[in-house]
C-alpha positions as a Python dict, from the first residue, in 0.01 Angstrom:
ca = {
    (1, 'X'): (0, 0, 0),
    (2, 'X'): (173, -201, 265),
    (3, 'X'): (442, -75, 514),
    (4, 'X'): (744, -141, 371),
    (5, 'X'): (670, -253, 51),
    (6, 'X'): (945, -165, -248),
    (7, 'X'): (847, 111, -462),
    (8, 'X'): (913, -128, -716),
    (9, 'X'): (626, -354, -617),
    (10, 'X'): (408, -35, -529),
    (11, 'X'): (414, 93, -900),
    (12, 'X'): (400, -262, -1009),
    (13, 'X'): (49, -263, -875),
    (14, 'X'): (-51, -14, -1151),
    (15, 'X'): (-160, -259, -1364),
    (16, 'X'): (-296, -50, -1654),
    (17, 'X'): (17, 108, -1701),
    (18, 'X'): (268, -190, -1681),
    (19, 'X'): (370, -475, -1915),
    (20, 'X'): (680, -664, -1973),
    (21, 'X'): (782, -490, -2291),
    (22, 'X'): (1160, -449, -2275),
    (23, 'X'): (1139, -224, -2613),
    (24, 'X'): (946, 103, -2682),
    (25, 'X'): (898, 316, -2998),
    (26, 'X'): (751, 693, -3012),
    (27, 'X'): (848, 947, -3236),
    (28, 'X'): (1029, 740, -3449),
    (29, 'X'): (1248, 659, -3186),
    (30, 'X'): (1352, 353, -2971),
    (31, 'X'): (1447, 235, -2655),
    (32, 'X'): (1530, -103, -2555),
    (33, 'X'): (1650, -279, -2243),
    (34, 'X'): (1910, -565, -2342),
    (35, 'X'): (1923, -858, -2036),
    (36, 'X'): (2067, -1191, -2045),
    (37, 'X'): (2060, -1297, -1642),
    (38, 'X'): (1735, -1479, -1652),
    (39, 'X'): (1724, -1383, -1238),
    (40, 'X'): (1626, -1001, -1385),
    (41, 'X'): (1260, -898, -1401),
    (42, 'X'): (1186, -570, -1633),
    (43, 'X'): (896, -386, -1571),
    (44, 'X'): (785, -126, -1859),
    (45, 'X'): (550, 179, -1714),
    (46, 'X'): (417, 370, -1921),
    (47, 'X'): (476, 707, -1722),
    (48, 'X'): (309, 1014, -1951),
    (49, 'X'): (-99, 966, -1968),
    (50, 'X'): (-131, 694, -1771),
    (51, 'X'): (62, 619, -1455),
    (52, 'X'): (106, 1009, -1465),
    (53, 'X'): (-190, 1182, -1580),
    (54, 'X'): (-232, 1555, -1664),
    (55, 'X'): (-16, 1778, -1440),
    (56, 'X'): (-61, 2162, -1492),
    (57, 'X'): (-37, 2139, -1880),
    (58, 'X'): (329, 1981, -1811),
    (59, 'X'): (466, 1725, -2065),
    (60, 'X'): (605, 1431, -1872),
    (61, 'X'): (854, 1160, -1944),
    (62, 'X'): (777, 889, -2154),
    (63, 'X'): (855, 568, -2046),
    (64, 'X'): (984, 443, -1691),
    (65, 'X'): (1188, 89, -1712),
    (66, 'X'): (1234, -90, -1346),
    (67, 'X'): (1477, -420, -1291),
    (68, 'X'): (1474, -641, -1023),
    (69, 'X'): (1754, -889, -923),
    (70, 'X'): (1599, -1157, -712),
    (71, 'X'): (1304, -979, -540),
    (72, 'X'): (1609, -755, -341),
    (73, 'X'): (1536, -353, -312),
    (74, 'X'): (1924, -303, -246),
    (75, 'X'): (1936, -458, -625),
    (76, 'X'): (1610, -235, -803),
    (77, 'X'): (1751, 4, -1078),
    (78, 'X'): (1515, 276, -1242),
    (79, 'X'): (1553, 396, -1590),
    (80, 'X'): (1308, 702, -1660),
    (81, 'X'): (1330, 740, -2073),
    (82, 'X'): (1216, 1044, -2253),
    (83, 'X'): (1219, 999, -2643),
    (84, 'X'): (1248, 1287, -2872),
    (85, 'X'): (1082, 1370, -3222),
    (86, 'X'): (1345, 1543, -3484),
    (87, 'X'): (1374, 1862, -3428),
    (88, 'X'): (1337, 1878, -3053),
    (89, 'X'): (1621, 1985, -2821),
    (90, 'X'): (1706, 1733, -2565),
    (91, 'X'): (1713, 2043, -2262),
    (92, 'X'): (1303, 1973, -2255),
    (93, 'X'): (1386, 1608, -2217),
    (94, 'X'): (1586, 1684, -1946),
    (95, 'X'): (1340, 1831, -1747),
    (96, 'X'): (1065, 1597, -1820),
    (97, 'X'): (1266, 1293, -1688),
    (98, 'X'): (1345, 1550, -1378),
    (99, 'X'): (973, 1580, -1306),
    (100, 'X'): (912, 1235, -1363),
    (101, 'X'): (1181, 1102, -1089),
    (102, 'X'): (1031, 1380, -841),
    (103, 'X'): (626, 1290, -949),
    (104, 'X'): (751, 910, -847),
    (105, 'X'): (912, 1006, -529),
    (106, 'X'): (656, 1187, -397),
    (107, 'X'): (412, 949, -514),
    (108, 'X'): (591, 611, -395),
    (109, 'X'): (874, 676, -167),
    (110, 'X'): (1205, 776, -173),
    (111, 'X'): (1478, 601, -454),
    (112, 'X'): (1855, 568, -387),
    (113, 'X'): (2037, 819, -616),
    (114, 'X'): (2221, 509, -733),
    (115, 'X'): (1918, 353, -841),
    (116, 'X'): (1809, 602, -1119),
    (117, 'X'): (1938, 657, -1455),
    (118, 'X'): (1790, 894, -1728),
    (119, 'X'): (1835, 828, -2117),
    (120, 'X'): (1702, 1098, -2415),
    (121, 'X'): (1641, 931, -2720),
    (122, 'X'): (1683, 1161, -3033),
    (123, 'X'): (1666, 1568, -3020),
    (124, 'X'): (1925, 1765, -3074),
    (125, 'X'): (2275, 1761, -2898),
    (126, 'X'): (2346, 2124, -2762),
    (127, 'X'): (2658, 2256, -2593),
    (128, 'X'): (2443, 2282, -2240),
    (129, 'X'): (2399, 1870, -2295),
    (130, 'X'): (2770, 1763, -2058),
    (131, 'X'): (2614, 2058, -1766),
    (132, 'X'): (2288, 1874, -1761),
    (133, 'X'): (2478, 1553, -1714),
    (134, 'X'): (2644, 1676, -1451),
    (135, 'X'): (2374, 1813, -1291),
    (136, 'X'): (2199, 1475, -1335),
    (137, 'X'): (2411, 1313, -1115),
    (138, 'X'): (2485, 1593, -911),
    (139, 'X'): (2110, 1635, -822),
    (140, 'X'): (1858, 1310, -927),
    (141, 'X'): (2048, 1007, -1013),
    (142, 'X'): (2366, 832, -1115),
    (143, 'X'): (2380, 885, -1489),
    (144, 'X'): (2221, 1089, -1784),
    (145, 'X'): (2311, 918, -2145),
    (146, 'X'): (2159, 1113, -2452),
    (147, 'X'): (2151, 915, -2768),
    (148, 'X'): (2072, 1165, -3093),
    (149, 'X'): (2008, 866, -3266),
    (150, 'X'): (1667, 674, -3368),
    (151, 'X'): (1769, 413, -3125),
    (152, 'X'): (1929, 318, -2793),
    (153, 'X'): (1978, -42, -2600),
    (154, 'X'): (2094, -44, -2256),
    (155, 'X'): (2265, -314, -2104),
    (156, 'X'): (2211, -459, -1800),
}
């Protein structure tokens, strides 16, 4: 990898687990980026089994989205998405997007807090749900949204 190089471009490079997709399904669930500005690329990596392989029997987050605004790294946003089966609690999800943002760190290179947003699709709501958001953007990135719907767009 060059010098200097985006970590946007870097993961990029991982052909096998990148596409254009701006919508993914699992578990009965959905996530879906929603962009109008035609000067927006949207990268879809597929994080768990492919860019991120087996780690110590951990499960890993799903799905990581990346934009880019006009080739600019001050403009790169990074949305790491973890959907949920019924029945799950969204605490594991939590977790699994934390992992994910650290595994891509120390992989690639540091990411501006500001840069990173998690979203859990599905599982079950629980009372600890408004601490992990807090610790969220506290700790990893700016915000946590937890949907316990079958489906979530974001807007960008």
């Amino acid at each position: 990898m060059k010098e200097g190089e985006s970590i946007y471009h870097k993961i990029k490079k991982e052909e096998k687990c990148c596409s254009t997709k701006r919508s993914v399904n699992e578990h009965g669930k959905t996530f879906s980026i929603n962009c109008s500005d035609k000067n927006i690329n949207i990268c879809c990596v597929k994080l768990d089994k492919c860019l991120i392989t087996a780690i110590s029997n951990q499960k890993q987050c799903d799905y990581l989205f990346m934009s880019d605004r006009n080739n600019s790294p001050t403009d790169y946003s990074y949305y790491f998405v973890e959907l949920k089966g019924s029945g799950c609690d969204a605490e594991g999800a939590f977790e699994q997007i934390q992992q994910a943002v650290h595994y891509i760190k120390s992989r690639f290179g540091a990411i501006p807090k500001h840069q990173i947003w998690g979203f859990i699709v599905g599982g079950k709501d629980t009372q600890n749900m408004s601490r992990l958001k807090e610790r969220f953007k506290r700790d990893i990135g700016k915000e946590l949204k937890h949907s316990t719907g079958i489906r979530y767009e974001h807007k960008i």
